[in-house]
mmCIF file of C-alpha atoms and ligand atoms in Angstrom:
data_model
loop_
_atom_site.group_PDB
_atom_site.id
_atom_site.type_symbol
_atom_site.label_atom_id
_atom_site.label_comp_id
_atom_site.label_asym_id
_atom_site.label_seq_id
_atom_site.Cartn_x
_atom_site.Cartn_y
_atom_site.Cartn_z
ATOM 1 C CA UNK A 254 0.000 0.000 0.000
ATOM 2 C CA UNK A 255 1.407 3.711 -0.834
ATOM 3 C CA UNK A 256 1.353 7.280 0.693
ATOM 4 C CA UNK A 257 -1.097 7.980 -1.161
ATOM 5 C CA UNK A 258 -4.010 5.889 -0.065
ATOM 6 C CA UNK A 259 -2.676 5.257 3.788
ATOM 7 C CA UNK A 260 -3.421 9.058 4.888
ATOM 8 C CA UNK A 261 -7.182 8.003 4.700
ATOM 9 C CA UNK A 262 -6.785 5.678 7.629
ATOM 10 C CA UNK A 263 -3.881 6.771 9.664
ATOM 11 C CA UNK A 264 -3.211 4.795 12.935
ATOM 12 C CA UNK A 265 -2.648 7.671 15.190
ATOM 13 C CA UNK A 266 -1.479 5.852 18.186
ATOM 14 C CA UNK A 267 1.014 3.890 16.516
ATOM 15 C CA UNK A 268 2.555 6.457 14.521
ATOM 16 C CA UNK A 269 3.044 8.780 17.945
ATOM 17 C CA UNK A 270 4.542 5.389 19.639
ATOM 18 C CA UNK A 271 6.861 4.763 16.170
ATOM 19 C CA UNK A 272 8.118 8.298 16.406
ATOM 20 C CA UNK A 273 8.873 8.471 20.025
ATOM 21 C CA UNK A 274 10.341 5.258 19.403
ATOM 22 C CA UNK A 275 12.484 6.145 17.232
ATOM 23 C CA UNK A 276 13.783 9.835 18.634
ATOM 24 C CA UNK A 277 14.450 8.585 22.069
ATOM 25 C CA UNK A 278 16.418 5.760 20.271
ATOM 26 C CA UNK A 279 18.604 8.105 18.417
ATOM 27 C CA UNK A 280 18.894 10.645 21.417
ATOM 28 C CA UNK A 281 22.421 9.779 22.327
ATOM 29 C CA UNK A 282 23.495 10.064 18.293
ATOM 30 C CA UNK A 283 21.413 14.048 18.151
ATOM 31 C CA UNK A 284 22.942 14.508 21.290
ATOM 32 C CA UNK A 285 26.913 13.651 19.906
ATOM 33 C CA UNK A 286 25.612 15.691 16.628
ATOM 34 C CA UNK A 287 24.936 18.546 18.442
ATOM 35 C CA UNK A 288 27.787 18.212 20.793
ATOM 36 C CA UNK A 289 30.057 18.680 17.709
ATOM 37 C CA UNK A 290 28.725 22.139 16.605
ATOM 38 C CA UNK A 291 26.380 23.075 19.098
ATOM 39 C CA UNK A 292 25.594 22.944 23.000
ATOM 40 C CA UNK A 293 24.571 18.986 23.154
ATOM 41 C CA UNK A 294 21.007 19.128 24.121
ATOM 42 C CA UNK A 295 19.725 17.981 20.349
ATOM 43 C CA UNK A 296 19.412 14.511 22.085
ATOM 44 C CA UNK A 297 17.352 14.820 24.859
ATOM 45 C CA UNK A 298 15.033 18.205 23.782
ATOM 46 C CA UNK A 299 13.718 15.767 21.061
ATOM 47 C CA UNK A 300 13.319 12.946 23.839
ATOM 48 C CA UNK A 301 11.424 14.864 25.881
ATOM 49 C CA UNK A 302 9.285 16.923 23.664
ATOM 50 C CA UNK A 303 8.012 13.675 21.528
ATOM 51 C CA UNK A 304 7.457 11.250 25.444
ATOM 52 C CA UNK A 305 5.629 14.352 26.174
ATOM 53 C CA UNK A 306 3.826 13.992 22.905
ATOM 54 C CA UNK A 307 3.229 10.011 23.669
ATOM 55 C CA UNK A 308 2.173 10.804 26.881
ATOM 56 C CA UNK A 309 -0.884 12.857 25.690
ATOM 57 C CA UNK A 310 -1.920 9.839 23.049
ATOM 58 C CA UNK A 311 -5.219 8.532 24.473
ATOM 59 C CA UNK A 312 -6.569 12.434 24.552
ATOM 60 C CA UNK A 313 -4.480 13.201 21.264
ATOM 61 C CA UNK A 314 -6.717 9.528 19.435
ATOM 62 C CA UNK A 315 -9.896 11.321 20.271
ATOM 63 C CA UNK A 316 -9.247 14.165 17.769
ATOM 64 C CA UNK A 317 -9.756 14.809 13.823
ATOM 65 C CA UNK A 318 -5.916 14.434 12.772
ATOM 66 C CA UNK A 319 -5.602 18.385 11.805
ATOM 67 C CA UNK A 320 -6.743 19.061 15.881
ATOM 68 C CA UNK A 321 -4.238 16.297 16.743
ATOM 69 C CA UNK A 322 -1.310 18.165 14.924
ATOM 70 C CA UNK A 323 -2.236 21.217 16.001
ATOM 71 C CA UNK A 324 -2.075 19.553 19.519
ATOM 72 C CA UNK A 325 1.202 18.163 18.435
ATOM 73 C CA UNK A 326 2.917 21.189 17.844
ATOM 74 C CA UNK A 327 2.046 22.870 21.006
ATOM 75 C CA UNK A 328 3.002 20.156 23.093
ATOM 76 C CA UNK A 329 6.647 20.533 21.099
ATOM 77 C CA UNK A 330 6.874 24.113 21.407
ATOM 78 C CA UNK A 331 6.221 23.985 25.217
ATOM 79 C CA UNK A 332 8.623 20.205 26.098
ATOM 80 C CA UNK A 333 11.037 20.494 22.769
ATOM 81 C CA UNK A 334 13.014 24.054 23.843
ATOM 82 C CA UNK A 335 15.563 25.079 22.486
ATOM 83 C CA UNK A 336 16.145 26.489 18.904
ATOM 84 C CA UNK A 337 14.194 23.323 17.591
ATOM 85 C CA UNK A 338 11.494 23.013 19.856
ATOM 86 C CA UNK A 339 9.362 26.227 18.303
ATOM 87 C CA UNK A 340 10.600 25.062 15.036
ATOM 88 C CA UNK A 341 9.391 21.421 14.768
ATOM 89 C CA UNK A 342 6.435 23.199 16.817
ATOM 90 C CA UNK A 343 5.417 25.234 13.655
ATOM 91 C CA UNK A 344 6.056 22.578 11.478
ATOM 92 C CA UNK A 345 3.269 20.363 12.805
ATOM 93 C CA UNK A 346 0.969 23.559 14.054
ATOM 94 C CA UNK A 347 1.211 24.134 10.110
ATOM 95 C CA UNK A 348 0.420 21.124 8.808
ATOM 96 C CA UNK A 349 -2.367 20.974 11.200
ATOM 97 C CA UNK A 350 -3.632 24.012 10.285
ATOM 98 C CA UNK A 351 -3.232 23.235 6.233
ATOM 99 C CA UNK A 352 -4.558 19.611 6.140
ATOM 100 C CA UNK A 353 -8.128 18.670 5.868
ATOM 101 C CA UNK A 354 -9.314 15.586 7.852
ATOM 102 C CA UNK A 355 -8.766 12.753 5.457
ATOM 103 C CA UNK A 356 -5.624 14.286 2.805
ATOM 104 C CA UNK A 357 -4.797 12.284 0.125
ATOM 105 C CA UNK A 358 -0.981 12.639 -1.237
ATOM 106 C CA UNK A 359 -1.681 16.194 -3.064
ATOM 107 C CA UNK A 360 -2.970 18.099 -0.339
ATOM 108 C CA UNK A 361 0.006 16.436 1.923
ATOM 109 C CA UNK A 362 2.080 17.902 -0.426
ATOM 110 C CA UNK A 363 0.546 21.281 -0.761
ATOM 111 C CA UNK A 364 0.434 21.230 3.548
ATOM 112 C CA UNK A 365 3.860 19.903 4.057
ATOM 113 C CA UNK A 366 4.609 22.242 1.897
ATOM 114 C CA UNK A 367 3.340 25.092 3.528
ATOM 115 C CA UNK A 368 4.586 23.689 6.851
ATOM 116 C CA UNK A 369 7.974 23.692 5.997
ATOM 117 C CA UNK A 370 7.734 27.305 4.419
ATOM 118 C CA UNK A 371 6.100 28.440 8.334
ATOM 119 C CA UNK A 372 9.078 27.143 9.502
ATOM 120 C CA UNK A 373 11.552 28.780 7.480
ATOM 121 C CA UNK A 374 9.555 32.271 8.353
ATOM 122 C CA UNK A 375 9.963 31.155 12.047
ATOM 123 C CA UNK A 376 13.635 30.247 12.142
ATOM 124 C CA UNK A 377 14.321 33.087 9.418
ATOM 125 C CA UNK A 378 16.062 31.044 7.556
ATOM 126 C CA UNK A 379 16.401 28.796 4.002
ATOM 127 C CA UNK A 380 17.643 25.802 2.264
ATOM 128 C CA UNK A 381 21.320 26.114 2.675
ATOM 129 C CA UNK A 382 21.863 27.434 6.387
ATOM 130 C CA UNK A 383 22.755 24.079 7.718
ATOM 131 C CA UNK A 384 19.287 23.294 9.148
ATOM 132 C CA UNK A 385 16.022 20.819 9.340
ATOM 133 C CA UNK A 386 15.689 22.897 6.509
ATOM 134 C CA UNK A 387 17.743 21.341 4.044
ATOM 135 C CA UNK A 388 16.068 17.937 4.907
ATOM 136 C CA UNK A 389 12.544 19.088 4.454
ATOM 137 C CA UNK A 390 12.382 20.931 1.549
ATOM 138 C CA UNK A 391 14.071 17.727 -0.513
ATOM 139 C CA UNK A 392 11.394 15.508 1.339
ATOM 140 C CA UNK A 393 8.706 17.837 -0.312
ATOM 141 C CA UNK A 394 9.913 17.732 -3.361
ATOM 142 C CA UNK A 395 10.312 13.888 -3.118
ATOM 143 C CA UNK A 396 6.443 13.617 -1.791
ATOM 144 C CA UNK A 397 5.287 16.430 -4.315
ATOM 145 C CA UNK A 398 7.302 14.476 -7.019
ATOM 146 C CA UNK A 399 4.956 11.256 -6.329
ATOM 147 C CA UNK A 400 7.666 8.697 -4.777
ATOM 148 C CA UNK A 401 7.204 6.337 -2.613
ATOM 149 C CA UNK A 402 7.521 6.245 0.993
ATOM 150 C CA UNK A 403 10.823 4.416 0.676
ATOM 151 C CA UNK A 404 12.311 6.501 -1.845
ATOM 152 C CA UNK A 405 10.988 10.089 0.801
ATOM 153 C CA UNK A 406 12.740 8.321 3.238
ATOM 154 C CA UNK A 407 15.678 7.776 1.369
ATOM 155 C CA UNK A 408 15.562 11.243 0.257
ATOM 156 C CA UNK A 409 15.577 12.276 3.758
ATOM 157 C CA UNK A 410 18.201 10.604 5.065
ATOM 158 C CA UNK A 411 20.805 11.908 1.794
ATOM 159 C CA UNK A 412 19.767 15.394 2.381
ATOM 160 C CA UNK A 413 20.733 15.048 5.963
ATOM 161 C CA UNK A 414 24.433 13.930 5.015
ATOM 162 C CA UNK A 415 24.516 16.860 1.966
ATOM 163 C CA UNK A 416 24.704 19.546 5.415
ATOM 164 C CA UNK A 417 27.867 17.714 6.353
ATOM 165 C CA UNK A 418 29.979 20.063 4.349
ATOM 166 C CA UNK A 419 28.014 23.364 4.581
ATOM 167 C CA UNK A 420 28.882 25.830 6.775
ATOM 168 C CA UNK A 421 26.271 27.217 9.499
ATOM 169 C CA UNK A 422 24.399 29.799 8.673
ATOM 170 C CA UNK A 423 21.927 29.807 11.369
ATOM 171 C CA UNK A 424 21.379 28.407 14.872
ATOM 172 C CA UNK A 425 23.704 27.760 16.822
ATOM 173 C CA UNK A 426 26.218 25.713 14.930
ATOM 174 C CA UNK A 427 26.451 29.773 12.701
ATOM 175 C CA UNK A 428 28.613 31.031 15.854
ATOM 176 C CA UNK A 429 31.620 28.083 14.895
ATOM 177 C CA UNK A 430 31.610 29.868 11.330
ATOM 178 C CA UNK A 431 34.263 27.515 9.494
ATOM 179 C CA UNK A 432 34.336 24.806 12.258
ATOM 180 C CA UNK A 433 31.054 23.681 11.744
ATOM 181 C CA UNK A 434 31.844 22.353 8.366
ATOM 182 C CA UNK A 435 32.330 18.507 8.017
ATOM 183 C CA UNK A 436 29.768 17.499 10.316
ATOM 184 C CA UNK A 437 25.996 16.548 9.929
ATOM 185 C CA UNK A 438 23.734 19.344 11.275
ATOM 186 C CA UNK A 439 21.813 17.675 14.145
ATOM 187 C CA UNK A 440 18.150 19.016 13.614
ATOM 188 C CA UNK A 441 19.119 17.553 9.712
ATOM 189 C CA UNK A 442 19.172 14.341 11.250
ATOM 190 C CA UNK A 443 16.824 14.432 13.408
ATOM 191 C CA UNK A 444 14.170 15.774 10.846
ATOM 192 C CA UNK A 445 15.377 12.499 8.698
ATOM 193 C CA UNK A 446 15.079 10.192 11.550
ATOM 194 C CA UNK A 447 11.290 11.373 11.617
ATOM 195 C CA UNK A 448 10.235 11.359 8.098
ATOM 196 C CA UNK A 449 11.783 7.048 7.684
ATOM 197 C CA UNK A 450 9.735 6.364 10.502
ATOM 198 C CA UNK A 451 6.339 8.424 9.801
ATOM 199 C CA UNK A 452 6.685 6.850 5.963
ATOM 200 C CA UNK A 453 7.493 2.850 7.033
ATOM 201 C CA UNK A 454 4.496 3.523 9.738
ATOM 202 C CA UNK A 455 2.136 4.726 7.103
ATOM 203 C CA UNK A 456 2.676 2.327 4.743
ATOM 204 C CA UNK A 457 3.041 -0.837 6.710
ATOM 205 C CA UNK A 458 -0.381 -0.022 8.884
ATOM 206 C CA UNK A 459 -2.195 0.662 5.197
HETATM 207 P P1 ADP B 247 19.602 24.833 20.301
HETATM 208 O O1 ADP B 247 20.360 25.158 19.047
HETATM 209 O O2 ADP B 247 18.854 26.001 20.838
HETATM 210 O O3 ADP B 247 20.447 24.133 21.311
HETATM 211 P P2 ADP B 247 18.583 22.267 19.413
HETATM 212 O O4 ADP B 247 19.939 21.756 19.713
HETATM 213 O O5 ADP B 247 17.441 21.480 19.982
HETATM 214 O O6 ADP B 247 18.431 23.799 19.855
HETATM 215 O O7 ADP B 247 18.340 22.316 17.846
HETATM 216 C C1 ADP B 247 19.342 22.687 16.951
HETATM 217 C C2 ADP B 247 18.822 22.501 15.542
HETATM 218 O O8 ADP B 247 17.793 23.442 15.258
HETATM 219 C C3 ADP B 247 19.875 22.740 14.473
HETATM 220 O O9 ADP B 247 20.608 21.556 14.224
HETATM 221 C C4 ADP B 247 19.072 23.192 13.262
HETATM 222 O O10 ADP B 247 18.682 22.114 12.441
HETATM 223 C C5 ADP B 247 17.836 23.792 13.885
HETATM 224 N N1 ADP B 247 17.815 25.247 13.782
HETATM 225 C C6 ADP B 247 18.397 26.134 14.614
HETATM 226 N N2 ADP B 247 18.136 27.399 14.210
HETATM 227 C C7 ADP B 247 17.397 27.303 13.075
HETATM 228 C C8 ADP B 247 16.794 28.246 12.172
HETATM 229 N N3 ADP B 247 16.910 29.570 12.359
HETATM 230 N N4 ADP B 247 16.093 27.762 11.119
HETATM 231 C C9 ADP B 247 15.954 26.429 10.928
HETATM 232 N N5 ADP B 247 16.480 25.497 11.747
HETATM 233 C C10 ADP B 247 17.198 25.922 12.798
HETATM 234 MG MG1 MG B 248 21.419 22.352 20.966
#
């Protein structure tokens, strides 16, 4: 089954559990990340923000999906902190607020879209900087383009390694100037981390 017909019937429950899953797994690798060209928090501001978000899952079920991310991305913006924490925040208040109640794959395109533009407004930044950024806008283009979960997700995980070699141009990592090139920006990864595990979710509960 694809992206395109699993947003009809989205397991809510399981793809909050997946996700938390999967960050607090990968905490000590954000946290190393972001030890490298930041202040080493990555790690465990993701941990906590998305346990928070599991721990709100029975209330979070009871919702039309668009309430639920909007519910989402409050809970990150209040547990996440740090740089990320309103960032991710907007992304999911925005796709909230853009989706309708059962998308199919265009309007997640044209929301995610618009998500990931809300965040760049936010952070005051673009594709470039060293940032999520640079991970979502190639995993729009790969959902927009009509691949398949697999190929997003691969997509994801590539753009991630292409901030290796940039240089920071905002955040944190931006006060190392040269020093923060050759190493993967941390909210990159993390943003990657997300989008394999929201896709394999999706398309194995179709
Ligand atoms: P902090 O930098 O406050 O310690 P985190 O460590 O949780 O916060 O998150 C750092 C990540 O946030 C960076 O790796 C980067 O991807 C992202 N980030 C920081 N500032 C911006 C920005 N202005 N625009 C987009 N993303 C940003
Ligand atoms: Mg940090």
């Amino acid at each position: 089954m694809s992206l395109d017909t699993t947003m009809h019937r989205i397991d809510l429950p399981a793809l909050i559990a997946a996700v938390a899953d999967t960050v607090s797994a990968h905490a000590d690798e954000l946290t190393a990340l972001d030890q490298a060209i930041g202040d080493g928090d990555h790690g465990l501001n993701m941990k906590r923000g998305f346990e928070a978000v599991r721990a709100e899952t029975a209330t979070l079920a009871e919702k039309p999906l668009p309430d639920a991310l909007k519910a989402i991305g409050t809970k990150l913006v209040m547990t996440v902190g740090g740089a990320s924490g309103p960032l991710f925040g907007t992304l999911f208040l925005a796709l909230g607020k853009e989706l309708p109640a059962e998308p199919g794959r265009a309007e997640l395109a044209a929301a995610f879209g618009k998500a990931v533009d809300a965040v760049a407004a936010r952070g005051k930044s673009q594709a470039g900087q060293k940032t999520m950024l640079d991970v979502l806008y190639p995993v729009q283009a790969a959902l927009a383009a009509g691949k398949t979960g697999a190929e997003i997700a691969d997509a994801g995980d590539a753009a991630a390694e292409t901030t290796k070699p940039m240089k920071a141009i905002r955040g944190r990592a931006s006060f190392l100037g040269d020093r923060s090139i050759g190493h993967v920006d941390p909210g990159a990864r993390s943003s990657a981390l997300i989008v394999r595990i929201v896709t394999e979710t999706l398309e194995r509960d179709a």
